[in-house]
Amino acid sequence: MRNAWHELSGLLLPVACAGCGRPRTELCAACGAALHGAPARRVRPSPRPPGLPAVYAAAPYENAVRAVLLAHKERGALGLAGALGRALAGCVRAGTGWPGGAGPLLLVPVPSSRSSTAARGHDPVRRIAATAARDLRRLGLSAQVFPLLRQRRAVADQSGLGARQRRANLAGALELTAAGERLVRHGLLQHGRVILVDDLLTTGSTLAEAARAVGEVRGTVREPSAHGGCRAAVVAASPSAFEINRN
């Protein structure tokens, strides 16, 4: 019901750009360019948490990009999933060496807690991943979203925590769902390229924990070659990166 209200209100109420407030557009050309006007690039948090795969982001988490992401995530501006998904699709292409390589692209969103999803009325990371997968399929790539991960225990609020505190907070917090375990038994994860998806990179601790949970059941986790030739690769993608050092 809440999602339906968000979508209906977007049709009835005056619209302003989520990035700068410009009237009569949900996302103006300038703010859209800030999000996906440049090629996705590799980002490396410092210090780098153990087990973090190669991460690609579309834009720094600042100014218009930050405003757009928060509008989608916290204020239910669901129409922005299209622009964020487009940015994420660019990250996936950069991280997998598109169009080279074989095997399906398996987009695995980092899970939010049930309470966070209920409070927001939607799962923002999963929604962005689904939009990115549609964009990738339009390009002829085999891309699907697989929500394989879940939280096995509660974690503390990450805001205000440094890198070491975040690693400790998230250690062992994620596990595969029952559906994920079935996919492992059928060998799908061994033949596709797993793309871990989050909406924001800060210290990298969340993506490192997600990689650990997937890697535990896949055996060896390797980073892709420069041309995406490693079929068993795990890479990570995020529309935005908060690029500061957090010790």
C-alpha atoms as an extended CHARMM CRD file, in Angstrom:
* protein
*
       247  EXT
         1         1  MET       CA              0.0000000000        0.0000000000        0.0000000000  PROA      1               0.0000000000
         2         2  ARG       CA              2.7900000000        2.4300000000        0.8710000000  PROA      2               0.0000000000
         3         3  ASN       CA              4.5520000000        1.7950000000       -2.4490000000  PROA      3               0.0000000000
         4         4  ALA       CA              1.2870000000        2.4090000000       -4.3260000000  PROA      4               0.0000000000
         5         5  TRP       CA              0.8310000000        5.7020000000       -2.4610000000  PROA      5               0.0000000000
         6         6  HSD       CA              4.3720000000        6.8190000000       -3.3690000000  PROA      6               0.0000000000
         7         7  GLU       CA              3.7360000000        6.0990000000       -7.0350000000  PROA      7               0.0000000000
         8         8  LEU       CA              0.3150000000        7.7850000000       -7.0400000000  PROA      8               0.0000000000
         9         9  SER       CA              1.5540000000       10.8620000000       -5.1830000000  PROA      9               0.0000000000
        10        10  GLY       CA              4.2960000000       11.2830000000       -7.7790000000  PROA      10              0.0000000000
        11        11  LEU       CA              1.5680000000       11.7160000000      -10.3970000000  PROA      11              0.0000000000
        12        12  LEU       CA             -0.5970000000       14.1070000000       -8.3970000000  PROA      12              0.0000000000
        13        13  LEU       CA              1.8220000000       16.3260000000       -6.4780000000  PROA      13              0.0000000000
        14        14  PRO       CA              4.2240000000       18.9450000000       -7.8860000000  PROA      14              0.0000000000
        15        15  VAL       CA              7.5730000000       17.3960000000       -8.8470000000  PROA      15              0.0000000000
        16        16  ALA       CA             10.9860000000       18.8940000000       -8.1200000000  PROA      16              0.0000000000
        17        17  CYS       CA             14.4360000000       17.5910000000       -8.9850000000  PROA      17              0.0000000000
        18        18  ALA       CA             15.6940000000       15.3790000000       -6.1880000000  PROA      18              0.0000000000
        19        19  GLY       CA             19.2270000000       16.6720000000       -6.6860000000  PROA      19              0.0000000000
        20        20  CYS       CA             18.7900000000       20.4460000000       -6.8050000000  PROA      20              0.0000000000
        21        21  GLY       CA             15.0970000000       21.2570000000       -6.3530000000  PROA      21              0.0000000000
        22        22  ARG       CA             14.5250000000       22.5080000000       -9.9040000000  PROA      22              0.0000000000
        23        23  PRO       CA             10.7380000000       22.4020000000      -10.4990000000  PROA      23              0.0000000000
        24        24  ARG       CA              8.7860000000       20.1530000000      -12.8670000000  PROA      24              0.0000000000
        25        25  THR       CA             11.3280000000       17.3620000000      -13.1610000000  PROA      25              0.0000000000
        26        26  GLU       CA             12.2020000000       14.4610000000      -10.8840000000  PROA      26              0.0000000000
        27        27  LEU       CA             15.8320000000       14.5890000000      -12.0220000000  PROA      27              0.0000000000
        28        28  CYS       CA             17.2030000000       17.4570000000      -14.1070000000  PROA      28              0.0000000000
        29        29  ALA       CA             19.8340000000       17.0010000000      -16.8220000000  PROA      29              0.0000000000
        30        30  ALA       CA             22.6260000000       18.4890000000      -14.6930000000  PROA      30              0.0000000000
        31        31  CYS       CA             21.9670000000       16.2390000000      -11.6980000000  PROA      31              0.0000000000
        32        32  GLY       CA             21.5390000000       13.2360000000      -13.9870000000  PROA      32              0.0000000000
        33        33  ALA       CA             24.9470000000       13.9690000000      -15.4910000000  PROA      33              0.0000000000
        34        34  ALA       CA             26.4630000000       14.0860000000      -11.9970000000  PROA      34              0.0000000000
        35        35  LEU       CA             25.1850000000       10.5560000000      -11.4300000000  PROA      35              0.0000000000
        36        36  HSD       CA             26.0200000000        8.8780000000      -14.7360000000  PROA      36              0.0000000000
        37        37  GLY       CA             27.7620000000       11.4360000000      -16.8990000000  PROA      37              0.0000000000
        38        38  ALA       CA             31.2150000000        9.8780000000      -16.4170000000  PROA      38              0.0000000000
        39        39  PRO       CA             32.3810000000        6.2640000000      -16.8270000000  PROA      39              0.0000000000
        40        40  ALA       CA             32.2020000000        4.0400000000      -13.7610000000  PROA      40              0.0000000000
        41        41  ARG       CA             35.5730000000        3.5720000000      -12.1150000000  PROA      41              0.0000000000
        42        42  ARG       CA             37.3370000000        1.3260000000       -9.6600000000  PROA      42              0.0000000000
        43        43  VAL       CA             37.2700000000        2.6130000000       -6.0780000000  PROA      43              0.0000000000
        44        44  ARG       CA             39.5610000000        1.4660000000       -3.2830000000  PROA      44              0.0000000000
        45        45  PRO       CA             38.6910000000        2.3050000000        0.3290000000  PROA      45              0.0000000000
        46        46  SER       CA             41.6180000000        2.8160000000        2.6700000000  PROA      46              0.0000000000
        47        47  PRO       CA             42.1960000000        0.7570000000        4.6920000000  PROA      47              0.0000000000
        48        48  ARG       CA             40.8510000000       -2.0020000000        2.4630000000  PROA      48              0.0000000000
        49        49  PRO       CA             38.9640000000       -4.6580000000        4.4610000000  PROA      49              0.0000000000
        50        50  PRO       CA             40.1270000000       -8.2450000000        3.9540000000  PROA      50              0.0000000000
        51        51  GLY       CA             38.1620000000      -10.0830000000        1.2820000000  PROA      51              0.0000000000
        52        52  LEU       CA             36.8130000000       -7.0120000000       -0.4760000000  PROA      52              0.0000000000
        53        53  PRO       CA             36.3860000000       -7.7540000000       -4.1990000000  PROA      53              0.0000000000
        54        54  ALA       CA             37.0050000000       -5.2170000000       -6.9290000000  PROA      54              0.0000000000
        55        55  VAL       CA             34.4470000000       -2.4140000000       -6.4880000000  PROA      55              0.0000000000
        56        56  TYR       CA             33.2000000000       -0.0510000000       -9.1970000000  PROA      56              0.0000000000
        57        57  ALA       CA             31.1860000000        3.0940000000       -8.5050000000  PROA      57              0.0000000000
        58        58  ALA       CA             29.5280000000        5.6150000000      -10.7800000000  PROA      58              0.0000000000
        59        59  ALA       CA             29.9800000000        8.8090000000       -8.7800000000  PROA      59              0.0000000000
        60        60  PRO       CA             31.2030000000       10.2270000000       -5.4560000000  PROA      60              0.0000000000
        61        61  TYR       CA             28.6050000000       10.3970000000       -2.6920000000  PROA      61              0.0000000000
        62        62  GLU       CA             28.2460000000       14.1490000000       -2.5450000000  PROA      62              0.0000000000
        63        63  ASN       CA             26.0050000000       17.0500000000       -3.5580000000  PROA      63              0.0000000000
        64        64  ALA       CA             23.3340000000       16.0640000000       -6.1000000000  PROA      64              0.0000000000
        65        65  VAL       CA             24.2610000000       12.3610000000       -6.0770000000  PROA      65              0.0000000000
        66        66  ARG       CA             23.8680000000       12.1740000000       -2.3140000000  PROA      66              0.0000000000
        67        67  ALA       CA             20.5180000000       13.9950000000       -2.4920000000  PROA      67              0.0000000000
        68        68  VAL       CA             19.1980000000       11.6810000000       -5.2160000000  PROA      68              0.0000000000
        69        69  LEU       CA             20.2420000000        8.5400000000       -3.3810000000  PROA      69              0.0000000000
        70        70  LEU       CA             18.6670000000        9.6900000000       -0.1180000000  PROA      70              0.0000000000
        71        71  ALA       CA             15.4500000000       10.7320000000       -1.8870000000  PROA      71              0.0000000000
        72        72  HSD       CA             15.0940000000        7.2470000000       -3.3440000000  PROA      72              0.0000000000
        73        73  LYS       CA             16.2110000000        5.3940000000       -0.2400000000  PROA      73              0.0000000000
        74        74  GLU       CA             14.6420000000        7.3270000000        2.6090000000  PROA      74              0.0000000000
        75        75  ARG       CA             11.8570000000        9.4090000000        1.0720000000  PROA      75              0.0000000000
        76        76  GLY       CA             10.3580000000        6.8740000000       -1.2980000000  PROA      76              0.0000000000
        77        77  ALA       CA             11.0930000000        8.6420000000       -4.5920000000  PROA      77              0.0000000000
        78        78  LEU       CA             10.7420000000        5.3440000000       -6.4380000000  PROA      78              0.0000000000
        79        79  GLY       CA             10.9690000000        6.8740000000       -9.8960000000  PROA      79              0.0000000000
        80        80  LEU       CA             14.6540000000        7.5970000000       -9.2600000000  PROA      80              0.0000000000
        81        81  ALA       CA             15.3970000000        3.8690000000       -9.3880000000  PROA      81              0.0000000000
        82        82  GLY       CA             15.6410000000        4.2180000000      -13.1680000000  PROA      82              0.0000000000
        83        83  ALA       CA             18.5230000000        6.6990000000      -13.0560000000  PROA      83              0.0000000000
        84        84  LEU       CA             20.2540000000        4.8480000000      -10.2050000000  PROA      84              0.0000000000
        85        85  GLY       CA             19.8330000000        1.5170000000      -11.9990000000  PROA      85              0.0000000000
        86        86  ARG       CA             21.3370000000        2.9840000000      -15.1570000000  PROA      86              0.0000000000
        87        87  ALA       CA             24.3590000000        4.1130000000      -13.1460000000  PROA      87              0.0000000000
        88        88  LEU       CA             24.6320000000        0.6850000000      -11.5550000000  PROA      88              0.0000000000
        89        89  ALA       CA             24.4460000000       -1.0440000000      -14.9420000000  PROA      89              0.0000000000
        90        90  GLY       CA             27.4600000000        1.0200000000      -16.0290000000  PROA      90              0.0000000000
        91        91  CYS       CA             29.3360000000       -0.1970000000      -12.9600000000  PROA      91              0.0000000000
        92        92  VAL       CA             28.4980000000       -3.8140000000      -13.7710000000  PROA      92              0.0000000000
        93        93  ARG       CA             29.7450000000       -3.3960000000      -17.3470000000  PROA      93              0.0000000000
        94        94  ALA       CA             32.9710000000       -1.8210000000      -16.0970000000  PROA      94              0.0000000000
        95        95  GLY       CA             33.5340000000       -4.5060000000      -13.4770000000  PROA      95              0.0000000000
        96        96  THR       CA             32.9140000000       -7.4860000000      -15.7350000000  PROA      96              0.0000000000
        97        97  GLY       CA             34.8030000000       -6.2860000000      -18.8030000000  PROA      97              0.0000000000
        98        98  TRP       CA             31.6250000000       -6.1100000000      -20.9180000000  PROA      98              0.0000000000
        99        99  PRO       CA             31.0410000000       -7.3500000000      -23.5530000000  PROA      99              0.0000000000
       100       100  GLY       CA             33.7240000000      -10.0080000000      -23.0050000000  PROA      100             0.0000000000
       101       101  GLY       CA             33.3260000000      -13.1020000000      -20.8550000000  PROA      101             0.0000000000
       102       102  ALA       CA             30.7620000000      -15.8510000000      -20.7010000000  PROA      102             0.0000000000
       103       103  GLY       CA             28.0790000000      -16.9390000000      -18.3000000000  PROA      103             0.0000000000
       104       104  PRO       CA             25.1490000000      -15.1130000000      -16.7360000000  PROA      104             0.0000000000
       105       105  LEU       CA             25.4920000000      -12.0200000000      -14.5750000000  PROA      105             0.0000000000
       106       106  LEU       CA             24.0680000000      -12.6940000000      -11.1210000000  PROA      106             0.0000000000
       107       107  LEU       CA             23.2520000000       -9.4380000000       -9.3380000000  PROA      107             0.0000000000
       108       108  VAL       CA             23.1390000000      -10.1060000000       -5.6050000000  PROA      108             0.0000000000
       109       109  PRO       CA             21.8460000000       -7.1540000000       -3.5510000000  PROA      109             0.0000000000
       110       110  VAL       CA             23.2140000000       -6.5690000000       -0.0720000000  PROA      110             0.0000000000
       111       111  PRO       CA             20.2240000000       -7.1350000000        2.2380000000  PROA      111             0.0000000000
       112       112  SER       CA             18.7150000000       -4.5450000000        4.5290000000  PROA      112             0.0000000000
       113       113  SER       CA             17.2510000000       -5.5550000000        7.8590000000  PROA      113             0.0000000000
       114       114  ARG       CA             13.5500000000       -6.4130000000        7.8770000000  PROA      114             0.0000000000
       115       115  SER       CA             12.8490000000       -3.4580000000       10.1410000000  PROA      115             0.0000000000
       116       116  SER       CA             14.5960000000       -1.0180000000        7.7580000000  PROA      116             0.0000000000
       117       117  THR       CA             12.7220000000       -2.3910000000        4.7540000000  PROA      117             0.0000000000
       118       118  ALA       CA              9.4210000000       -2.1660000000        6.6220000000  PROA      118             0.0000000000
       119       119  ALA       CA             10.1040000000        1.4020000000        7.7670000000  PROA      119             0.0000000000
       120       120  ARG       CA             10.9930000000        2.5500000000        4.2390000000  PROA      120             0.0000000000
       121       121  GLY       CA              8.2210000000        0.6310000000        2.5520000000  PROA      121             0.0000000000
       122       122  HSD       CA             10.6210000000       -0.7900000000       -0.0340000000  PROA      122             0.0000000000
       123       123  ASP       CA             14.0470000000       -2.3670000000       -0.4640000000  PROA      123             0.0000000000
       124       124  PRO       CA             16.0970000000        0.3300000000       -2.2600000000  PROA      124             0.0000000000
       125       125  VAL       CA             19.1180000000       -1.8010000000       -3.1650000000  PROA      125             0.0000000000
       126       126  ARG       CA             17.0040000000       -4.6050000000       -4.5880000000  PROA      126             0.0000000000
       127       127  ARG       CA             14.9340000000       -2.1080000000       -6.5990000000  PROA      127             0.0000000000
       128       128  ILE       CA             18.0500000000       -0.4850000000       -8.0910000000  PROA      128             0.0000000000
       129       129  ALA       CA             19.4970000000       -3.9100000000       -8.9100000000  PROA      129             0.0000000000
       130       130  ALA       CA             16.2890000000       -4.9470000000      -10.6970000000  PROA      130             0.0000000000
       131       131  THR       CA             16.3620000000       -1.7930000000      -12.8180000000  PROA      131             0.0000000000
       132       132  ALA       CA             20.0320000000       -2.3490000000      -13.6660000000  PROA      132             0.0000000000
       133       133  ALA       CA             19.3220000000       -5.9450000000      -14.6900000000  PROA      133             0.0000000000
       134       134  ARG       CA             16.6330000000       -4.7730000000      -17.1220000000  PROA      134             0.0000000000
       135       135  ASP       CA             19.0500000000       -2.2830000000      -18.6550000000  PROA      135             0.0000000000
       136       136  LEU       CA             21.6900000000       -4.9860000000      -19.0450000000  PROA      136             0.0000000000
       137       137  ARG       CA             19.2200000000       -7.3760000000      -20.6770000000  PROA      137             0.0000000000
       138       138  ARG       CA             18.3140000000       -4.6740000000      -23.2050000000  PROA      138             0.0000000000
       139       139  LEU       CA             21.9870000000       -4.7270000000      -24.1620000000  PROA      139             0.0000000000
       140       140  GLY       CA             21.7820000000       -8.4570000000      -24.8060000000  PROA      140             0.0000000000
       141       141  LEU       CA             23.4070000000       -9.5910000000      -21.5560000000  PROA      141             0.0000000000
       142       142  SER       CA             22.0080000000      -12.3820000000      -19.4250000000  PROA      142             0.0000000000
       143       143  ALA       CA             21.4250000000      -10.5560000000      -16.1220000000  PROA      143             0.0000000000
       144       144  GLN       CA             19.1530000000      -11.4970000000      -13.2560000000  PROA      144             0.0000000000
       145       145  VAL       CA             18.7160000000      -10.3560000000       -9.6700000000  PROA      145             0.0000000000
       146       146  PHE       CA             19.2210000000      -13.0550000000       -7.0640000000  PROA      146             0.0000000000
       147       147  PRO       CA             18.4460000000      -11.9290000000       -3.4640000000  PROA      147             0.0000000000
       148       148  LEU       CA             20.5890000000      -14.7100000000       -2.0420000000  PROA      148             0.0000000000
       149       149  LEU       CA             21.7070000000      -13.1030000000        1.2030000000  PROA      149             0.0000000000
       150       150  ARG       CA             20.0140000000      -12.3800000000        4.5110000000  PROA      150             0.0000000000
       151       151  GLN       CA             21.0690000000      -11.0900000000        7.8890000000  PROA      151             0.0000000000
       152       152  ARG       CA             21.5940000000      -13.9170000000       10.3300000000  PROA      152             0.0000000000
       153       153  ARG       CA             21.8470000000      -11.5950000000       13.3200000000  PROA      153             0.0000000000
       154       154  ALA       CA             21.1380000000       -8.0060000000       14.2010000000  PROA      154             0.0000000000
       155       155  VAL       CA             23.8560000000       -5.4130000000       13.5640000000  PROA      155             0.0000000000
       156       156  ALA       CA             24.3160000000       -1.9810000000       15.0910000000  PROA      156             0.0000000000
       157       157  ASP       CA             23.7080000000        1.2360000000       13.1650000000  PROA      157             0.0000000000
       158       158  GLN       CA             26.8170000000        1.7970000000       11.0360000000  PROA      158             0.0000000000
       159       159  SER       CA             26.7010000000        5.5940000000       11.0520000000  PROA      159             0.0000000000
       160       160  GLY       CA             29.5330000000        7.0540000000       13.0860000000  PROA      160             0.0000000000
       161       161  LEU       CA             31.5390000000        3.8240000000       13.1320000000  PROA      161             0.0000000000
       162       162  GLY       CA             35.0930000000        3.6590000000       11.8020000000  PROA      162             0.0000000000
       163       163  ALA       CA             36.5040000000        0.9310000000        9.5600000000  PROA      163             0.0000000000
       164       164  ARG       CA             37.5870000000       -1.4440000000       12.3600000000  PROA      164             0.0000000000
       165       165  GLN       CA             34.2910000000       -0.9930000000       14.1950000000  PROA      165             0.0000000000
       166       166  ARG       CA             32.3330000000       -1.6720000000       11.0220000000  PROA      166             0.0000000000
       167       167  ARG       CA             34.2810000000       -4.8560000000       10.3250000000  PROA      167             0.0000000000
       168       168  ALA       CA             33.6180000000       -6.0980000000       13.8560000000  PROA      168             0.0000000000
       169       169  ASN       CA             29.9570000000       -5.1110000000       13.6470000000  PROA      169             0.0000000000
       170       170  LEU       CA             29.4120000000       -7.0170000000       10.3890000000  PROA      170             0.0000000000
       171       171  ALA       CA             31.6620000000      -10.0480000000       10.9330000000  PROA      171             0.0000000000
       172       172  GLY       CA             29.5910000000      -13.1680000000       10.2780000000  PROA      172             0.0000000000
       173       173  ALA       CA             26.3730000000      -11.1520000000        9.9660000000  PROA      173             0.0000000000
       174       174  LEU       CA             25.2750000000      -12.4350000000        6.5310000000  PROA      174             0.0000000000
       175       175  GLU       CA             24.3880000000      -15.8840000000        5.2460000000  PROA      175             0.0000000000
       176       176  LEU       CA             22.7920000000      -17.4590000000        2.2060000000  PROA      176             0.0000000000
       177       177  THR       CA             19.0340000000      -17.8480000000        2.0790000000  PROA      177             0.0000000000
       178       178  ALA       CA             17.4620000000      -21.2470000000        1.4800000000  PROA      178             0.0000000000
       179       179  ALA       CA             17.0160000000      -20.2610000000       -2.1740000000  PROA      179             0.0000000000
       180       180  GLY       CA             20.7000000000      -19.3620000000       -2.3490000000  PROA      180             0.0000000000
       181       181  GLU       CA             21.6760000000      -22.7540000000       -0.9980000000  PROA      181             0.0000000000
       182       182  ARG       CA             19.5430000000      -24.4570000000       -3.6410000000  PROA      182             0.0000000000
       183       183  LEU       CA             21.2870000000      -22.4700000000       -6.3780000000  PROA      183             0.0000000000
       184       184  VAL       CA             24.6330000000      -23.5730000000       -4.9980000000  PROA      184             0.0000000000
       185       185  ARG       CA             23.5380000000      -27.2060000000       -5.0830000000  PROA      185             0.0000000000
       186       186  HSD       CA             22.5540000000      -26.7890000000       -8.7430000000  PROA      186             0.0000000000
       187       187  GLY       CA             25.8950000000      -25.1770000000       -9.5790000000  PROA      187             0.0000000000
       188       188  LEU       CA             24.5870000000      -21.8140000000      -10.8050000000  PROA      188             0.0000000000
       189       189  LEU       CA             26.9860000000      -19.7530000000       -8.6880000000  PROA      189             0.0000000000
       190       190  GLN       CA             29.9320000000      -21.7300000000      -10.0140000000  PROA      190             0.0000000000
       191       191  HSD       CA             29.1650000000      -20.8310000000      -13.6460000000  PROA      191             0.0000000000
       192       192  GLY       CA             27.9840000000      -17.2450000000      -13.4540000000  PROA      192             0.0000000000
       193       193  ARG       CA             29.6320000000      -13.9800000000      -12.5030000000  PROA      193             0.0000000000
       194       194  VAL       CA             28.3870000000      -12.7590000000       -9.1460000000  PROA      194             0.0000000000
       195       195  ILE       CA             27.9480000000       -9.0000000000       -8.8370000000  PROA      195             0.0000000000
       196       196  LEU       CA             27.4250000000       -7.8630000000       -5.2590000000  PROA      196             0.0000000000
       197       197  VAL       CA             25.2900000000       -4.7250000000       -5.2440000000  PROA      197             0.0000000000
       198       198  ASP       CA             25.0060000000       -1.9730000000       -2.6520000000  PROA      198             0.0000000000
       199       199  ASP       CA             23.8570000000        1.6200000000       -3.0000000000  PROA      199             0.0000000000
       200       200  LEU       CA             26.8320000000        3.1890000000       -1.2400000000  PROA      200             0.0000000000
       201       201  LEU       CA             30.4470000000        2.2870000000       -0.5460000000  PROA      201             0.0000000000
       202       202  THR       CA             32.0060000000        3.7580000000        2.5950000000  PROA      202             0.0000000000
       203       203  THR       CA             34.6550000000        1.5580000000        4.2190000000  PROA      203             0.0000000000
       204       204  GLY       CA             33.8240000000       -1.5340000000        2.1450000000  PROA      204             0.0000000000
       205       205  SER       CA             33.0120000000       -3.6430000000        5.2210000000  PROA      205             0.0000000000
       206       206  THR       CA             29.4820000000       -4.5220000000        4.0890000000  PROA      206             0.0000000000
       207       207  LEU       CA             30.5760000000       -5.6890000000        0.6370000000  PROA      207             0.0000000000
       208       208  ALA       CA             33.4890000000       -7.6300000000        2.1480000000  PROA      208             0.0000000000
       209       209  GLU       CA             31.0890000000       -9.4650000000        4.4520000000  PROA      209             0.0000000000
       210       210  ALA       CA             28.7640000000      -10.1930000000        1.5220000000  PROA      210             0.0000000000
       211       211  ALA       CA             31.7280000000      -11.5630000000       -0.4530000000  PROA      211             0.0000000000
       212       212  ARG       CA             32.6630000000      -13.7860000000        2.4960000000  PROA      212             0.0000000000
       213       213  ALA       CA             29.1400000000      -15.2130000000        2.7140000000  PROA      213             0.0000000000
       214       214  VAL       CA             29.0410000000      -15.9720000000       -1.0190000000  PROA      214             0.0000000000
       215       215  GLY       CA             32.6430000000      -17.1810000000       -1.1160000000  PROA      215             0.0000000000
       216       216  GLU       CA             32.0710000000      -19.6450000000        1.7320000000  PROA      216             0.0000000000
       217       217  VAL       CA             29.7260000000      -21.6880000000       -0.3980000000  PROA      217             0.0000000000
       218       218  ARG       CA             31.4390000000      -21.1690000000       -3.7520000000  PROA      218             0.0000000000
       219       219  GLY       CA             34.9100000000      -22.2010000000       -2.7260000000  PROA      219             0.0000000000
       220       220  THR       CA             37.6030000000      -19.9390000000       -4.1290000000  PROA      220             0.0000000000
       221       221  VAL       CA             36.5940000000      -16.3360000000       -4.8050000000  PROA      221             0.0000000000
       222       222  ARG       CA             38.7300000000      -14.6240000000       -7.4270000000  PROA      222             0.0000000000
       223       223  GLU       CA             38.7430000000      -11.1600000000       -8.8920000000  PROA      223             0.0000000000
       224       224  PRO       CA             38.1580000000      -10.8230000000      -12.6220000000  PROA      224             0.0000000000
       225       225  SER       CA             40.9150000000      -10.2790000000      -15.0920000000  PROA      225             0.0000000000
       226       226  ALA       CA             41.1730000000       -6.9250000000      -16.8380000000  PROA      226             0.0000000000
       227       227  HSD       CA             38.9230000000       -8.2790000000      -19.5960000000  PROA      227             0.0000000000
       228       228  GLY       CA             36.4150000000      -10.0820000000      -17.3840000000  PROA      228             0.0000000000
       229       229  GLY       CA             37.6530000000      -13.5040000000      -18.4260000000  PROA      229             0.0000000000
       230       230  CYS       CA             37.3160000000      -15.1550000000      -15.0140000000  PROA      230             0.0000000000
       231       231  ARG       CA             33.9490000000      -16.9080000000      -15.0430000000  PROA      231             0.0000000000
       232       232  ALA       CA             33.9570000000      -17.4740000000      -11.2820000000  PROA      232             0.0000000000
       233       233  ALA       CA             34.6250000000      -13.8550000000      -10.4850000000  PROA      233             0.0000000000
       234       234  VAL       CA             32.9590000000      -11.8830000000       -7.7330000000  PROA      234             0.0000000000
       235       235  VAL       CA             32.9220000000       -8.1360000000       -8.2350000000  PROA      235             0.0000000000
       236       236  ALA       CA             30.9120000000       -5.4290000000       -6.5240000000  PROA      236             0.0000000000
       237       237  ALA       CA             29.0920000000       -2.4000000000       -7.8530000000  PROA      237             0.0000000000
       238       238  SER       CA             27.5880000000        0.6780000000       -6.2750000000  PROA      238             0.0000000000
       239       239  PRO       CA             26.0080000000        3.7990000000       -7.7770000000  PROA      239             0.0000000000
       240       240  SER       CA             27.9630000000        5.9900000000       -5.3650000000  PROA      240             0.0000000000
       241       241  ALA       CA             31.0610000000        5.9550000000       -3.2040000000  PROA      241             0.0000000000
       242       242  PHE       CA             31.7780000000        7.9760000000       -0.0820000000  PROA      242             0.0000000000
       243       243  GLU       CA             35.4750000000        8.3520000000       -0.7060000000  PROA      243             0.0000000000
       244       244  ILE       CA             37.0890000000        9.2240000000        2.5910000000  PROA      244             0.0000000000
       245       245  ASN       CA             39.4690000000        7.2390000000        4.7580000000  PROA      245             0.0000000000
       246       246  ARG       CA             37.8320000000        5.8990000000        7.9000000000  PROA      246             0.0000000000
       247       247  ASN       CA             40.1810000000        4.1980000000       10.3630000000  PROA      247             0.0000000000
